[in-house]
């Protein structure tokens, strides 16, 4: 398994500001994922972050709005830029761990973001 | 096409009883993985159980078991001896190819 520390756990932000979410893993991992979960919805993948390369964004998500850093194999940040109330969601980082029975996805504790 | 289907938006179960949460999936890959996660009101996603497509036996983790019926493409989660702390959202997920797919979730409420 993997232990993932994510912070902040929650924040209330003003429209037009930016928030950076940090994700720290207790072991080196190749791929880290950032998900968004809007209220009452399932998880939507924002982007995949590999160390040493640009993040790969899913359809509907762009780097200017959600810049991601991945400086090493244990850490990543996601910034939600120029926030609006529509950005109010839970943001989750996750890592894929390869075990003998297959790949497993573990999540951080999540960041509950409210934008006023 | 929807890859993971959870048809039960909400479920209720009496404390100490067992409950089954339904999940069906769709994939043409011969190798895939199936997962269940619990999400309490705090928002974190807690890994519960994993079933590989080639696993012969149903996965079990304590009070959680996965009823894997490959021919029917179903991977139902069974929670035995429900506890009040089991009240949460439960998500079924699948890894197929390089992608993870999530269902829409089932809200479980355990009644004292």
Short mmCIF file of C-alpha atoms in Angstrom, two decimals:
data_model
loop_
_atom_site.label_atom_id
_atom_site.label_comp_id
_atom_site.label_asym_id
_atom_site.label_seq_id
_atom_site.Cartn_x
_atom_site.Cartn_y
_atom_site.Cartn_z
CA UNK A 1 0.00 0.00 0.00
CA UNK A 2 0.96 3.67 0.02
CA UNK A 3 0.46 6.38 2.61
CA UNK A 4 -0.47 9.68 1.02
CA UNK A 5 -0.53 12.95 2.90
CA UNK A 6 -2.64 15.64 1.27
CA UNK A 7 -3.09 19.19 2.44
CA UNK A 8 -4.94 21.35 3.06
CA UNK A 9 -7.82 19.10 4.07
CA UNK A 10 -10.27 21.90 3.42
CA UNK A 11 -10.30 25.55 2.51
CA UNK A 12 -12.72 28.34 1.83
CA UNK A 13 -11.48 30.73 -0.83
CA UNK A 14 -12.57 33.92 -2.51
CA UNK A 15 -13.43 34.11 -6.16
CA UNK A 16 -10.46 34.99 -8.35
CA UNK A 17 -7.80 33.64 -6.00
CA UNK A 18 -5.70 30.48 -6.38
CA UNK A 19 -5.12 27.51 -4.11
CA UNK A 20 -2.25 25.03 -4.23
CA UNK A 21 -2.87 21.53 -2.96
CA UNK A 22 0.07 19.39 -1.92
CA UNK A 23 0.40 15.63 -2.03
CA UNK A 24 3.24 13.71 -0.38
CA UNK A 25 3.71 9.95 -0.76
CA UNK A 26 5.71 7.74 1.58
CA UNK A 27 7.36 5.88 -1.30
CA UNK A 28 8.56 6.62 -4.79
CA UNK A 29 5.86 6.28 -7.42
CA UNK A 30 5.98 6.82 -11.13
CA UNK A 31 2.50 8.11 -11.75
CA UNK A 32 0.38 10.41 -9.64
CA UNK A 33 -3.17 11.33 -10.50
CA UNK A 34 -5.34 14.29 -9.63
CA UNK A 35 -9.10 13.86 -9.46
CA UNK A 36 -11.98 16.22 -8.94
CA UNK A 37 -15.24 15.21 -7.33
CA UNK A 38 -18.01 17.75 -7.67
CA UNK A 39 -20.80 17.69 -5.07
CA UNK A 40 -22.82 14.50 -5.32
CA UNK A 41 -20.82 13.24 -8.27
CA UNK A 42 -18.29 10.55 -9.01
CA UNK A 43 -14.59 11.13 -9.57
CA UNK A 44 -13.28 12.81 -12.69
CA UNK A 45 -9.63 12.58 -13.66
CA UNK A 46 -8.03 15.99 -14.11
CA UNK A 47 -4.53 14.98 -15.10
CA UNK A 48 -1.74 12.47 -14.74
CA UNK A 49 1.58 13.70 -13.40
CA UNK A 50 4.81 11.92 -14.19
CA UNK A 51 8.09 13.04 -12.71
CA UNK A 52 10.25 14.95 -15.13
CA UNK A 53 7.63 15.62 -17.76
CA UNK A 54 4.59 17.78 -18.35
CA UNK A 55 1.36 16.56 -16.87
CA UNK A 56 -1.16 14.98 -19.21
CA UNK A 57 -4.56 16.64 -18.96
CA UNK A 58 -7.91 15.08 -19.64
CA UNK A 59 -10.48 16.60 -21.92
CA UNK A 60 -12.01 19.67 -20.33
CA UNK A 61 -9.03 20.49 -18.14
CA UNK A 62 -6.20 22.84 -19.11
CA UNK A 63 -2.82 23.65 -17.68
CA UNK A 64 -3.55 27.36 -17.22
CA UNK A 65 -6.44 26.55 -14.91
CA UNK A 66 -4.91 23.55 -13.15
CA UNK A 67 -1.11 23.80 -13.23
CA UNK A 68 0.61 20.76 -11.78
CA UNK A 69 4.13 20.28 -10.51
CA UNK A 70 5.92 16.98 -10.02
CA UNK A 71 9.44 17.80 -8.84
CA UNK A 72 10.29 14.30 -7.63
CA UNK A 73 8.91 10.79 -7.26
CA UNK A 74 7.22 11.42 -3.91
CA UNK A 75 5.59 14.83 -4.27
CA UNK A 76 3.14 16.73 -6.47
CA UNK A 77 1.07 19.89 -6.31
CA UNK A 78 -2.12 20.92 -8.03
CA UNK A 79 -3.07 24.58 -8.25
CA UNK A 80 -6.64 25.65 -8.85
CA UNK A 81 -6.24 29.06 -10.48
CA UNK A 82 -8.57 32.04 -10.73
CA UNK A 83 -11.21 30.19 -8.79
CA UNK A 84 -14.94 30.51 -9.27
CA UNK A 85 -17.80 28.92 -7.30
CA UNK A 86 -17.95 26.18 -9.95
CA UNK A 87 -14.56 24.98 -8.71
CA UNK A 88 -16.06 24.02 -5.35
CA UNK A 89 -15.29 20.32 -5.16
CA UNK A 90 -13.25 17.69 -3.44
CA UNK A 91 -9.82 17.34 -5.00
CA UNK A 92 -8.01 14.07 -4.53
CA UNK A 93 -4.51 12.97 -5.38
CA UNK A 94 -3.83 9.31 -5.93
CA UNK A 95 -1.01 6.96 -6.74
CA UNK A 96 -0.84 3.66 -8.48
CA UNK A 97 0.95 0.89 -6.66
CA UNK A 98 2.02 -2.23 -8.48
CA UNK A 99 1.58 -5.38 -6.44
CA UNK A 100 1.79 -9.06 -7.32
CA UNK A 101 -1.95 -9.21 -7.90
CA UNK A 102 -2.15 -6.13 -10.05
CA UNK A 103 -2.17 -2.39 -9.91
CA UNK A 104 -4.01 -0.66 -7.10
CA UNK A 105 -4.99 2.95 -6.72
CA UNK A 106 -4.64 4.66 -3.35
CA UNK A 107 -5.90 8.11 -2.48
CA UNK A 108 -4.93 10.98 -0.28
CA UNK A 109 -7.38 12.27 2.30
CA UNK A 110 -8.79 14.83 -0.11
CA UNK A 111 -9.14 18.61 -0.11
CA UNK A 112 -12.63 20.01 0.28
CA UNK A 113 -12.64 23.36 -1.51
CA UNK A 114 -15.41 25.91 -1.24
CA UNK A 115 -15.25 29.04 -3.38
CA UNK A 116 -17.36 32.01 -2.37
CA UNK B 1 -20.44 3.84 -22.99
CA UNK B 2 -20.54 3.65 -19.23
CA UNK B 3 -17.82 1.39 -17.95
CA UNK B 4 -18.99 1.01 -14.34
CA UNK B 5 -22.63 0.93 -13.31
CA UNK B 6 -23.94 1.20 -9.79
CA UNK B 7 -27.72 1.07 -9.91
CA UNK B 8 -28.40 1.71 -6.23
CA UNK B 9 -28.11 5.40 -5.39
CA UNK B 10 -29.04 4.72 -1.76
CA UNK B 11 -29.25 1.69 0.50
CA UNK B 12 -30.32 1.11 4.09
CA UNK B 13 -29.29 -1.77 6.32
CA UNK B 14 -29.98 -2.67 9.90
CA UNK B 15 -26.98 -2.72 12.18
CA UNK B 16 -25.38 -6.20 12.39
CA UNK B 17 -27.06 -7.32 9.17
CA UNK B 18 -25.29 -8.01 5.87
CA UNK B 19 -25.74 -5.82 2.80
CA UNK B 20 -24.83 -6.22 -0.87
CA UNK B 21 -23.89 -3.25 -3.04
CA UNK B 22 -24.21 -3.90 -6.75
CA UNK B 23 -21.68 -3.14 -9.44
CA UNK B 24 -21.54 -4.16 -13.08
CA UNK B 25 -18.75 -3.33 -15.47
CA UNK B 26 -18.01 -3.30 -19.15
CA UNK B 27 -14.66 -4.02 -20.73
CA UNK B 28 -13.23 -6.02 -23.59
CA UNK B 29 -9.79 -6.30 -21.99
CA UNK B 30 -8.96 -9.83 -20.81
CA UNK B 31 -6.97 -8.42 -17.89
CA UNK B 32 -8.53 -5.88 -15.56
CA UNK B 33 -8.90 -5.08 -11.90
CA UNK B 34 -11.95 -4.27 -9.84
CA UNK B 35 -11.96 -2.14 -6.70
CA UNK B 36 -14.27 -0.89 -4.02
CA UNK B 37 -13.73 2.33 -2.11
CA UNK B 38 -15.48 3.84 0.88
CA UNK B 39 -15.91 7.59 1.11
CA UNK B 40 -17.14 8.91 4.47
CA UNK B 41 -18.41 12.44 4.86
CA UNK B 42 -14.83 13.64 5.45
CA UNK B 43 -14.18 13.11 1.74
CA UNK B 44 -11.26 10.70 1.79
CA UNK B 45 -11.37 7.65 -0.47
CA UNK B 46 -10.56 4.52 1.49
CA UNK B 47 -9.47 1.41 -0.40
CA UNK B 48 -11.51 -1.60 0.69
CA UNK B 49 -10.94 -4.55 -1.59
CA UNK B 50 -9.47 -5.62 -4.92
CA UNK B 51 -10.31 -8.40 -7.37
CA UNK B 52 -8.16 -9.26 -10.36
CA UNK B 53 -9.86 -10.62 -13.46
CA UNK B 54 -7.79 -13.78 -13.33
CA UNK B 55 -8.32 -14.43 -9.65
CA UNK B 56 -10.09 -17.72 -9.18
CA UNK B 57 -11.45 -16.99 -5.75
CA UNK B 58 -13.55 -14.10 -4.55
CA UNK B 59 -11.55 -11.52 -2.63
CA UNK B 60 -12.17 -11.06 1.07
CA UNK B 61 -10.88 -8.42 3.49
CA UNK B 62 -12.28 -8.78 6.98
CA UNK B 63 -16.01 -7.98 6.83
CA UNK B 64 -15.78 -7.13 3.14
CA UNK B 65 -16.06 -9.66 0.37
CA UNK B 66 -16.37 -9.22 -3.35
CA UNK B 67 -18.85 -11.44 -5.17
CA UNK B 68 -17.14 -11.69 -8.56
CA UNK B 69 -19.22 -13.16 -11.37
CA UNK B 70 -17.08 -12.82 -14.44
CA UNK B 71 -19.57 -14.12 -16.99
CA UNK B 72 -22.17 -11.63 -15.76
CA UNK B 73 -19.56 -8.87 -15.44
CA UNK B 74 -20.57 -8.10 -11.90
CA UNK B 75 -18.49 -7.34 -8.85
CA UNK B 76 -20.81 -6.84 -5.92
CA UNK B 77 -19.51 -5.80 -2.52
CA UNK B 78 -20.85 -7.68 0.48
CA UNK B 79 -20.49 -6.11 3.90
CA UNK B 80 -21.21 -8.49 6.73
CA UNK B 81 -22.26 -7.54 10.25
CA UNK B 82 -22.85 -3.88 9.38
CA UNK B 83 -21.68 -1.25 11.81
CA UNK B 84 -22.80 2.34 12.25
CA UNK B 85 -19.38 3.44 11.00
CA UNK B 86 -20.08 1.77 7.67
CA UNK B 87 -22.45 4.60 6.75
CA UNK B 88 -20.75 6.27 3.78
CA UNK B 89 -20.63 6.47 0.00
CA UNK B 90 -19.24 3.39 -1.72
CA UNK B 91 -17.65 3.52 -5.14
CA UNK B 92 -16.94 0.63 -7.47
CA UNK B 93 -14.01 1.13 -9.82
CA UNK B 94 -12.24 -0.72 -12.59
CA UNK B 95 -8.76 -0.56 -14.02
CA UNK B 96 -8.82 -1.46 -17.69
CA UNK B 97 -5.93 -0.69 -19.97
CA UNK B 98 -4.28 2.43 -18.62
CA UNK B 99 -7.47 3.92 -17.25
CA UNK B 100 -9.39 3.84 -14.02
CA UNK B 101 -13.16 4.12 -14.23
CA UNK B 102 -15.46 4.95 -11.33
CA UNK B 103 -19.13 4.31 -10.75
CA UNK B 104 -21.56 6.94 -9.53
CA UNK B 105 -21.57 5.54 -6.03
CA UNK B 106 -24.04 4.08 -3.55
CA UNK B 107 -24.90 5.85 -0.33
CA UNK B 108 -25.18 3.33 2.50
CA UNK B 109 -26.95 4.18 5.73
CA UNK B 110 -26.71 1.80 8.67
CA UNK B 111 -29.71 2.01 10.97
CA UNK B 112 -29.25 1.33 14.69
#
